[in-house]
Amino acid sequence: MRILQLIDSLDIGGAEKMAVLYANELAQLIDKSILVSTRKEGALKGSIAPSVSYHFLKRQGVFDFNALIRLVQLCKKEQVTHIHAHGTSIFFGSLAKMLLTNVQLIFHDHFGSLQQRKVWKYRLATFKANFCIAVNEQIAAWNFQNLNLPSFYLPNFSVVPKSENFNLQRSDSKFTILVLANFRKEKGHEFLFQIAKELKLRGVEAIWQLYGRVSDLEYYSQLRNGVKQLDISEVVTFFENQSDLSLALQLADIAVLTSSFEGLPLALIEYGLAGKPVVVTKVGACETIVQSEVNGFVVPYGNAKEFADKIEYLYRNPDKRTIFGERLYVEVNRTFSAEAVISTYLQLLGNTHDRQ
């Protein structure tokens, strides 16, 4: 197989990380692994393995004929068998497929909010797709029912974080709560601030480390002002556009997600592979990973008191933190490791090719 991963940018984000991870993992397993960014490069460019053939199309606008021709010529030159289009890149992939009759087009649907979708836009974008890969069962069902597109659930995966300073110890004793979530409204940072305020009022000596990509400066400014208004600036720290999070994962005591909706959050898989105890909201496929009171806690979105209760419980029970973290690692490594997912992925591509 000769598989091309297609993504619109290499900014830090879930779909973007998955495109890079697929390209990297496949490079040792197939004839050719190619990664193409259509519109923008970014911090994740540095994560691309040397064995991956990387290309940047410099696309300008939705209908960039020159960029389209460059993609088509690349596919012909490299004898690409599959274009694996992540997220919004599917429309450009469909345009290319019009000129590439022998290439299979895969739509990888990462986006978790089904209520906000306009069916006609998805039908237009996927008009040449052969089948869909979805990050949870609900998204797969939506694509099949609304787009009449063969759809398969395949979970996200990650790899064990590595750091040159893997044995580095924290210089302070503060209980550290890690949040890996881009600074977007659906990630629930306002909800997170309510929880942080509640814990501060209870006397829980915890600090919050928030890592994410800034795509909307106005919204990001609102978040920083919100922290000041709630008087929690001394316990909340923002880290913008960081690509290497291995050290942050190592040094955190617990990790949380406060999203209002999700597909299958890659951050949760990264938490698990780092062996971190977690508290997450009851959204998307989070409950397929976290079993409440077994390997973490799952809390309804919006219930700041209950969320704070669970964090305080872990704060006061270090033995339980260790147990939850170990159990989550076992679950994630079993189901969401690169080896497990890539094996299923290659079988799926082989089976769908046989049916065409």
Phi, psi and omega in degrees: 000150177228101193248131179251121174273127182246128180215150184280334178208170175244026170294164181285119179188166184297309180297321180295317177298320181294322178300316179293317181297316178300313181299315182295313184292324182285339186302330181267359189242341184233175183294321182206129176243122185237141174236128180234124171260127187276318195246324190207142170270183182179192187299331183286351178302326180290350180266356182286130181293148179300334182281354178269136175275110186254140179219146179238122187275341182056043182294135177243109179083172184291314182254082178255099186297320181296318178295322179297316179297321178298320179293316181297316179297321178298315181298320179291317181298316184270002180054049182296134178262331182220135167255119181257098187265120183266127173058231188291346180289354184298326181295316178294325175297321178294321177298317180294323182297333178300333182253005183227080188291338184262008181255136174274138180249122180253129174262118177259108186266111183257345194277130191271340186271102180282332184293331184271002186279142171257115187302319185297326179294318180291323177296320179295315184291328187256018191297341179247007182289142176276321177197172185239141166251130182237150186275353168208169185295324182295319179293320178299316180296320180298315181295322179292315185287321186264334183248355184053041185249124175308125189227140185227135175280126174220118186291157169294165175216169174215184178236159181298125181299143177235146178211142176293337181252043189296337181260010180294138180256153177293147179272352179231170183253009182293140175294121188252125179251122183259138176228116175255100182199126178300152186278076177231156189301320184291349179279353168074036181292327177297320175298317178302319181295324176298319179294316180299319178296316179299316180294323178296318179296331179279352181085015177284118183275082183234149172241147181250130175245115186252114179250133178182169178270138176263115177246340180234101185296324180295315179294320179298320177297322177297321179297315181294323176292324178298322178297318179294317181296327179274359179060046178236019182300328183285348181245355181241124179237134179261137174232111187265137167056043176268134181261327180260107184250011185298319181290320177299320178296320181296317190273349180288149174276316176219169178225146183225159169228133183239029186293151174273336170205156180208165166268266168230100189294124178298327179302322180295321176294320177296321175301314183296315180293337175272358178071034182264136170291146188227155165232126185224161176278157183275075183222156175052225183261018182302322182287348174283345179253312186260120172261115187301132180070009174249306177229022180158195178229140175242128187231139176300140178299136177100346182266083185294323181296312181295321179298316179296323177303314183293319177296316180297323178300314179292325177301320185267356183229079182298328178297321179292326176301316181296315181297311180299317181297318179294318180294320180294321177301315180299315181295314182291319181294329180287318190255328190241023175282160179300319183299315183294314185287316182296323177299314178295320180301312181293324175296318180298315179296322178293318181291318181291327177295320180295332183275346184289000000 
